[in-house]
Tab-separated table of C-alpha atoms and ligand atoms in Angstrom:
chain	number	residue	atom	x	y	z
G	1	UNK	CA	82.517	102.295	118.379
G	2	UNK	CA	83.090	106.007	118.553
G	3	UNK	CA	83.127	108.476	115.723
G	4	UNK	CA	83.896	112.123	115.577
G	5	UNK	CA	84.088	115.053	113.305
G	6	UNK	CA	87.611	115.687	112.025
G	7	UNK	CA	88.494	119.073	113.418
G	8	UNK	CA	87.193	118.532	116.932
G	9	UNK	CA	90.225	118.703	119.210
G	10	UNK	CA	88.457	117.139	122.161
G	11	UNK	CA	88.071	113.983	120.221
G	12	UNK	CA	91.738	113.866	119.302
G	13	UNK	CA	92.234	114.190	123.071
G	14	UNK	CA	89.948	111.219	123.609
G	15	UNK	CA	91.784	109.156	121.003
G	16	UNK	CA	95.125	110.106	122.585
G	17	UNK	CA	93.852	108.862	125.949
G	18	UNK	CA	93.003	105.506	124.382
G	19	UNK	CA	96.545	105.234	122.965
G	20	UNK	CA	97.985	106.129	126.392
G	21	UNK	CA	95.900	103.399	128.025
G	22	UNK	CA	97.158	100.764	125.589
G	23	UNK	CA	94.193	100.770	123.175
G	24	UNK	CA	93.987	100.937	119.384
G	25	UNK	CA	93.013	103.988	117.335
G	26	UNK	CA	92.488	104.047	113.577
G	27	UNK	CA	93.556	107.421	112.253
G	28	UNK	CA	94.043	109.174	108.924
G	29	UNK	CA	97.455	109.809	107.423
G	30	UNK	CA	98.089	111.284	103.996
G	31	UNK	CA	98.730	107.777	102.580
G	32	UNK	CA	96.119	105.374	103.987
G	33	UNK	CA	94.408	104.993	107.397
G	34	UNK	CA	96.655	103.539	110.085
G	35	UNK	CA	95.796	101.233	112.989
G	36	UNK	CA	97.806	102.788	115.789
G	37	UNK	CA	99.087	101.775	119.207
G	38	UNK	CA	101.753	103.103	121.574
G	39	UNK	CA	104.911	101.880	119.828
G	40	UNK	CA	106.731	101.495	123.149
G	41	UNK	CA	104.053	99.277	124.729
G	42	UNK	CA	104.449	95.672	123.515
G	43	UNK	CA	101.039	94.591	124.841
G	44	UNK	CA	99.312	97.384	122.923
G	45	UNK	CA	101.265	96.564	119.764
G	46	UNK	CA	100.291	92.894	120.110
G	47	UNK	CA	96.639	93.955	119.787
G	48	UNK	CA	97.380	95.364	116.319
G	49	UNK	CA	98.603	91.975	115.110
G	50	UNK	CA	95.586	90.274	116.665
G	51	UNK	CA	92.956	92.631	115.223
G	52	UNK	CA	94.529	92.746	111.763
G	53	UNK	CA	95.292	88.994	111.756
G	54	UNK	CA	98.726	90.077	110.662
G	55	UNK	CA	101.543	87.515	110.749
G	56	UNK	CA	104.147	88.277	113.393
G	57	UNK	CA	106.952	88.310	110.792
G	58	UNK	CA	105.587	91.533	109.294
G	59	UNK	CA	107.157	94.544	111.065
G	60	UNK	CA	105.303	97.792	111.743
G	61	UNK	CA	106.177	101.338	110.761
G	62	UNK	CA	106.556	103.792	113.658
G	63	UNK	CA	104.957	107.200	113.151
G	64	UNK	CA	106.525	110.198	114.839
G	65	UNK	CA	105.746	113.906	115.167
G	66	UNK	CA	109.178	115.221	116.203
G	67	UNK	CA	112.856	114.741	115.454
G	68	UNK	CA	113.455	114.009	119.142
G	69	UNK	CA	111.452	110.815	118.682
G	70	UNK	CA	113.598	109.904	115.689
G	71	UNK	CA	116.757	110.178	117.781
G	72	UNK	CA	115.237	108.146	120.613
G	73	UNK	CA	114.134	105.304	118.339
G	74	UNK	CA	117.348	104.809	116.367
G	75	UNK	CA	120.996	104.360	117.296
G	76	UNK	CA	122.190	105.642	113.957
G	77	UNK	CA	120.548	108.726	112.528
G	78	UNK	CA	123.392	109.495	110.137
G	79	UNK	CA	123.680	112.454	107.763
G	80	UNK	CA	122.046	110.639	104.874
G	81	UNK	CA	119.044	109.598	106.917
G	82	UNK	CA	118.723	113.138	108.243
G	83	UNK	CA	118.959	114.620	104.758
G	84	UNK	CA	116.228	112.316	103.465
G	85	UNK	CA	114.022	113.037	106.477
G	86	UNK	CA	114.484	116.805	106.240
G	87	UNK	CA	113.634	116.738	102.560
G	88	UNK	CA	110.570	114.507	102.581
G	89	UNK	CA	109.057	114.742	106.095
G	90	UNK	CA	106.374	115.224	107.020
G	91	UNK	CA	105.490	113.041	104.059
G	92	UNK	CA	105.058	109.554	102.585
G	93	UNK	CA	108.627	108.267	102.989
G	94	UNK	CA	109.503	105.547	105.516
G	95	UNK	CA	113.182	105.191	106.341
G	96	UNK	CA	114.463	101.887	107.720
G	97	UNK	CA	117.381	102.350	110.136
G	98	UNK	CA	119.068	100.599	113.088
G	99	UNK	CA	116.707	100.456	116.047
G	100	UNK	CA	117.461	101.551	119.604
G	101	UNK	CA	116.775	99.359	122.630
G	102	UNK	CA	113.549	101.206	123.518
G	103	UNK	CA	111.833	99.769	120.414
G	104	UNK	CA	110.097	96.513	121.409
G	105	UNK	CA	110.957	93.419	119.361
G	106	UNK	CA	107.311	92.905	118.473
G	107	UNK	CA	107.292	96.176	116.502
G	108	UNK	CA	110.197	95.138	114.279
G	109	UNK	CA	109.378	91.401	114.183
G	110	UNK	CA	112.753	90.726	115.745
G	111	UNK	CA	114.726	92.713	113.140
G	112	UNK	CA	117.451	95.023	114.402
G	113	UNK	CA	116.131	97.771	112.140
G	114	UNK	CA	113.023	99.919	112.450
G	115	UNK	CA	110.943	101.733	109.817
G	116	UNK	CA	110.088	105.318	110.799
G	117	UNK	CA	108.160	108.148	109.197
G	118	UNK	CA	106.550	111.496	110.042
G	119	UNK	CA	103.111	111.574	108.393
G	120	UNK	CA	101.870	114.706	106.645
G	121	UNK	CA	98.418	114.888	108.192
G	122	UNK	CA	97.454	117.352	110.954
G	123	UNK	CA	95.179	114.858	112.751
G	124	UNK	CA	97.901	112.195	112.786
G	125	UNK	CA	100.542	114.627	114.035
G	126	UNK	CA	98.272	115.981	116.751
G	127	UNK	CA	97.319	112.476	117.864
G	128	UNK	CA	100.983	111.469	118.194
G	129	UNK	CA	101.836	114.679	120.038
G	130	UNK	CA	98.905	114.395	122.454
G	131	UNK	CA	99.477	110.683	123.083
G	132	UNK	CA	103.039	111.622	124.062
G	133	UNK	CA	104.558	108.558	122.405
G	134	UNK	CA	105.508	107.361	118.938
G	135	UNK	CA	102.692	105.366	117.317
G	136	UNK	CA	103.236	102.041	115.580
G	137	UNK	CA	100.710	101.699	112.786
G	138	UNK	CA	100.237	99.426	109.813
G	139	UNK	CA	97.341	100.054	107.457
G	140	UNK	CA	93.954	99.703	109.198
G	141	UNK	CA	92.722	96.657	107.287
G	142	UNK	CA	92.722	92.879	107.672
G	143	UNK	CA	96.044	91.459	106.530
G	144	UNK	CA	96.245	91.014	102.773
G	145	UNK	CA	93.042	92.915	102.005
G	146	UNK	CA	92.436	96.339	100.472
G	147	UNK	CA	94.011	99.317	102.194
G	148	UNK	CA	91.542	101.806	103.719
G	149	UNK	CA	91.479	105.371	102.415
G	150	UNK	CA	88.499	106.588	104.470
G	151	UNK	CA	86.820	105.810	107.816
G	152	UNK	CA	84.109	103.723	106.140
G	153	UNK	CA	86.742	101.342	104.726
G	154	UNK	CA	88.196	100.918	108.236
G	155	UNK	CA	84.815	100.239	109.814
G	156	UNK	CA	84.042	97.624	107.145
G	157	UNK	CA	87.149	95.558	107.911
G	158	UNK	CA	87.828	96.347	111.583
G	159	UNK	CA	84.459	96.912	113.285
G	160	UNK	CA	85.975	96.139	116.700
G	161	UNK	CA	88.651	98.825	116.765
G	162	UNK	CA	88.478	100.988	119.917
G	163	UNK	CA	88.246	104.321	118.083
G	164	UNK	CA	88.214	105.675	114.549
G	165	UNK	CA	89.317	109.231	113.868
G	166	UNK	CA	87.483	110.298	110.736
G	167	UNK	CA	89.553	112.674	108.633
G	168	UNK	CA	87.768	112.110	105.330
G	169	UNK	CA	89.514	110.643	102.287
G	170	UNK	CA	93.293	110.460	102.395
G	171	UNK	CA	95.078	112.695	99.896
G	172	UNK	CA	97.798	110.385	98.558
G	173	UNK	CA	95.881	107.116	98.563
G	174	UNK	CA	98.646	104.473	98.614
G	175	UNK	CA	101.190	103.449	101.240
G	176	UNK	CA	104.479	105.222	101.846
G	177	UNK	CA	107.626	104.606	99.850
G	178	UNK	CA	110.038	102.552	102.006
G	179	UNK	CA	113.823	102.944	101.713
G	180	UNK	CA	116.842	101.789	103.644
G	181	UNK	CA	120.324	103.269	103.564
G	182	UNK	CA	123.324	101.009	103.121
G	183	UNK	CA	126.498	103.057	102.817
G	184	UNK	CA	126.143	105.051	99.608
G	185	UNK	CA	123.266	102.977	98.329
G	186	UNK	CA	119.635	103.696	99.029
G	187	UNK	CA	117.505	100.578	98.541
G	188	UNK	CA	113.901	100.973	97.531
G	189	UNK	CA	112.077	98.377	99.668
G	190	UNK	CA	108.580	99.351	98.576
G	191	UNK	CA	107.609	101.759	95.789
G	192	UNK	CA	105.198	104.516	96.798
G	193	UNK	CA	104.105	108.073	96.118
G	194	UNK	CA	107.682	109.368	96.377
G	195	UNK	CA	109.422	108.011	93.287
G	196	UNK	CA	113.022	107.032	92.596
G	197	UNK	CA	113.270	110.226	90.507
G	198	UNK	CA	112.082	112.351	93.449
G	199	UNK	CA	114.738	110.829	95.703
G	200	UNK	CA	117.482	111.189	93.097
G	201	UNK	CA	116.554	114.833	92.550
G	202	UNK	CA	116.607	115.523	96.272
G	203	UNK	CA	120.026	113.954	96.819
G	204	UNK	CA	121.756	113.944	93.417
G	205	UNK	CA	125.352	113.157	94.392
G	206	UNK	CA	125.000	111.012	97.437
G	207	UNK	CA	122.970	107.970	96.519
G	208	UNK	CA	122.624	105.277	93.934
G	209	UNK	CA	119.130	103.819	93.809
G	210	UNK	CA	118.258	100.284	93.262
G	211	UNK	CA	115.170	98.153	93.779
G	212	UNK	CA	116.291	95.743	96.479
G	213	UNK	CA	116.284	92.105	95.466
G	214	UNK	CA	116.410	90.559	98.886
G	215	UNK	CA	117.317	86.922	99.390
G	216	UNK	CA	115.270	86.948	102.546
G	217	UNK	CA	112.043	88.788	103.149
G	218	UNK	CA	113.270	92.209	104.270
G	219	UNK	CA	109.937	93.898	103.640
G	220	UNK	CA	106.611	92.084	103.509
G	221	UNK	CA	105.543	94.944	101.251
G	222	UNK	CA	107.407	92.767	98.752
G	223	UNK	CA	104.962	89.881	99.097
G	224	UNK	CA	103.622	88.929	95.663
G	225	UNK	CA	100.009	88.871	96.764
G	226	UNK	CA	98.695	91.701	98.949
G	227	UNK	CA	96.138	94.517	98.991
G	228	UNK	CA	93.518	92.190	97.477
G	229	UNK	CA	89.781	92.685	96.970
G	230	UNK	CA	87.491	89.772	97.866
G	231	UNK	CA	86.578	89.240	94.205
G	232	UNK	CA	88.639	88.169	91.193
G	233	UNK	CA	90.620	91.097	89.817
G	234	UNK	CA	92.117	90.975	86.320
G	235	UNK	CA	94.464	93.407	84.636
G	236	UNK	CA	93.259	94.287	81.123
G	237	UNK	CA	95.515	93.118	78.319
G	238	UNK	CA	95.272	92.738	74.546
G	239	UNK	CA	94.056	89.149	74.769
G	240	UNK	CA	90.876	90.234	76.572
G	241	UNK	CA	88.472	91.187	73.760
G	242	UNK	CA	85.311	91.663	75.752
G	243	UNK	CA	84.293	91.355	79.370
G	244	UNK	CA	81.971	88.704	80.799
G	245	UNK	CA	78.566	89.648	82.207
G	246	UNK	CA	78.542	91.281	85.643
G	247	UNK	CA	81.957	92.837	85.235
G	248	UNK	CA	83.186	95.965	86.941
G	249	UNK	CA	85.707	97.991	84.981
G	250	UNK	CA	88.204	100.470	86.419
G	251	UNK	CA	89.578	102.917	83.858
G	252	UNK	CA	91.972	105.832	84.230
G	253	UNK	CA	90.760	108.064	81.398
G	254	UNK	CA	87.681	108.670	79.282
G	255	UNK	CA	89.368	107.721	76.016
G	256	UNK	CA	89.207	103.936	76.439
G	257	UNK	CA	86.102	102.913	74.457
G	258	UNK	CA	87.135	99.304	73.825
G	259	UNK	CA	85.067	97.653	76.506
G	260	UNK	CA	81.586	97.813	77.880
G	261	UNK	CA	80.805	96.704	81.418
G	262	UNK	CA	77.995	96.616	83.970
G	263	UNK	CA	79.736	99.219	86.072
G	264	UNK	CA	82.609	101.530	85.175
G	265	UNK	CA	84.619	103.649	87.623
G	266	UNK	CA	87.075	106.267	86.387
G	267	UNK	CA	89.989	106.970	88.739
G	268	UNK	CA	90.881	109.979	86.572
G	269	UNK	CA	89.442	111.673	83.484
G	270	UNK	CA	92.860	112.089	81.902
G	271	UNK	CA	95.256	109.364	83.079
G	272	UNK	CA	96.666	111.749	85.699
G	273	UNK	CA	98.854	109.493	87.863
G	274	UNK	CA	98.353	111.472	91.072
G	275	UNK	CA	94.560	111.222	90.656
G	276	UNK	CA	94.797	107.528	89.790
G	277	UNK	CA	96.841	106.919	92.959
G	278	UNK	CA	94.395	108.854	95.138
G	279	UNK	CA	91.372	106.936	93.803
G	280	UNK	CA	92.861	103.470	93.281
G	281	UNK	CA	91.923	101.765	96.553
G	282	UNK	CA	88.561	103.541	96.770
G	283	UNK	CA	87.603	102.281	93.296
G	284	UNK	CA	88.563	98.730	94.336
G	285	UNK	CA	86.544	99.026	97.565
G	286	UNK	CA	83.516	100.240	95.575
G	287	UNK	CA	83.757	97.298	93.187
G	288	UNK	CA	84.180	94.924	96.138
G	289	UNK	CA	81.040	96.322	97.775
G	290	UNK	CA	78.849	96.340	94.635
G	291	UNK	CA	76.797	93.131	94.625
G	292	UNK	CA	76.142	93.314	90.885
G	293	UNK	CA	79.891	93.011	90.188
G	294	UNK	CA	81.330	89.482	90.051
G	295	UNK	CA	84.695	90.124	88.359
G	296	UNK	CA	86.757	93.293	88.401
G	297	UNK	CA	88.902	94.429	85.478
G	298	UNK	CA	91.430	97.229	85.722
G	299	UNK	CA	93.340	99.125	83.075
G	300	UNK	CA	97.140	99.025	83.569
G	301	UNK	CA	99.284	102.185	83.596
G	302	UNK	CA	102.773	102.659	82.215
G	303	UNK	CA	105.363	101.556	84.806
G	304	UNK	CA	107.283	104.806	84.972
G	305	UNK	CA	107.591	107.314	87.824
G	306	UNK	CA	104.516	107.063	90.050
G	307	UNK	CA	103.222	104.363	87.668
G	308	UNK	CA	105.709	101.952	89.300
G	309	UNK	CA	103.921	102.243	92.674
G	310	UNK	CA	100.456	102.127	91.079
G	311	UNK	CA	101.255	98.922	89.172
G	312	UNK	CA	102.971	97.422	92.251
G	313	UNK	CA	99.632	97.655	94.119
G	314	UNK	CA	97.544	96.583	91.100
G	315	UNK	CA	99.689	93.511	90.359
G	316	UNK	CA	99.668	92.396	93.995
G	317	UNK	CA	95.909	92.911	94.242
G	318	UNK	CA	95.411	90.890	91.032
G	319	UNK	CA	98.154	88.334	91.679
G	320	UNK	CA	95.970	85.258	92.112
G	321	UNK	CA	94.147	85.916	88.855
G	322	UNK	CA	96.790	87.529	86.689
G	323	UNK	CA	97.878	84.425	84.866
G	324	UNK	CA	94.676	82.446	84.803
G	325	UNK	CA	92.180	82.412	81.974
G	326	UNK	CA	88.563	83.425	82.461
T	401	AMP	P1	101.826	98.335	106.204
T	401	AMP	O1	101.887	99.537	107.098
T	401	AMP	O2	100.818	97.319	106.585
T	401	AMP	O3	101.729	98.727	104.759
T	401	AMP	O4	103.206	97.595	106.368
T	401	AMP	C1	104.363	98.233	106.690
T	401	AMP	C2	105.462	97.866	105.776
T	401	AMP	O5	106.697	98.407	106.260
T	401	AMP	C3	105.621	96.375	105.694
T	401	AMP	O6	105.721	95.953	104.344
T	401	AMP	C4	106.906	96.155	106.436
T	401	AMP	O7	107.639	95.091	106.003
T	401	AMP	C5	107.698	97.419	106.194
T	401	AMP	N1	108.690	97.564	107.268
T	401	AMP	C6	108.477	98.001	108.500
T	401	AMP	N2	109.614	97.921	109.243
T	401	AMP	C7	110.582	97.413	108.452
T	401	AMP	C8	111.957	97.063	108.629
T	401	AMP	N3	112.573	97.210	109.801
T	401	AMP	N4	112.621	96.554	107.581
T	401	AMP	C9	112.002	96.393	106.396
T	401	AMP	N5	110.718	96.681	106.158
T	401	AMP	C10	109.988	97.192	107.176
T	402	MG	MG1	99.058	97.299	104.607
């Protein structure tokens, strides 16, 4: 395994060479770390599914660094898609659109659409540019487990990856918002850092927003259980009076004095939703790694604005334990 210091261009060169040769590189984006391969090389993309143990029905997002790539990857970059891209890219918005024939089936799991985004991270953009190809990348973790927000989290879950670019902690901390455009309607396929309000403000007259209620699985980000730690995770509620021994407690502000626990992690001092988002996965990783912690409890946040994406991840991480009693 190779490591390098973030701002060393030679090492981005080295990582780009690995992508060119069909290898896998874990790299930072502003959301979470991605596990990248040349999106146009089906054999390289197959290695992502193998290393992640990701089911083949779960399509990958393609990361680009230029609008030329966008036009090459899709047959229909219409005005609405362009307006969304221009407003939010580089940034944590993935847009699902009709795919062109150069996109291998394995990337889209056989769908005729492809999810594309331009990440807002200089290392990611330079890697894509130097590799000379768009990069398909899901989160750099084993399927269903916690998303990685630093290089240590990647190494823990994917020790056999060819190369890890270490860019420190990611700034946003949860996965991108995913949308698709259907005529005048923009469907939210996965909530993320960019909220419905943000999108409505950016394009006030053009779109109606709606959380998609797909009959078929259009986005595995909609799976009920995902992003899970390897220990029971419970969401605090009024019926929980006190916590069992060896509990880890994740709180979002200093004002919650109701519970005592072996270990407490604060994602924010003041219930600031941007801070909570940035520290959410890291707090779960820390609880997962702490041997003194047997059960993890987490405070919920109000499901408004960015709180919708935070609670989406929390509920999926806690899904197996949400309805069971202690
Ligand atoms: P991950 O990067 O592991 O968080 O997963 C990428 C997410 O993007 C998954 O939930 C995919 O289902 C979603 N996605 C990628 N491509 C498409 C597509 N063509 N249609 C719908 N969802 C997609
Ligand atoms: Mg993921």
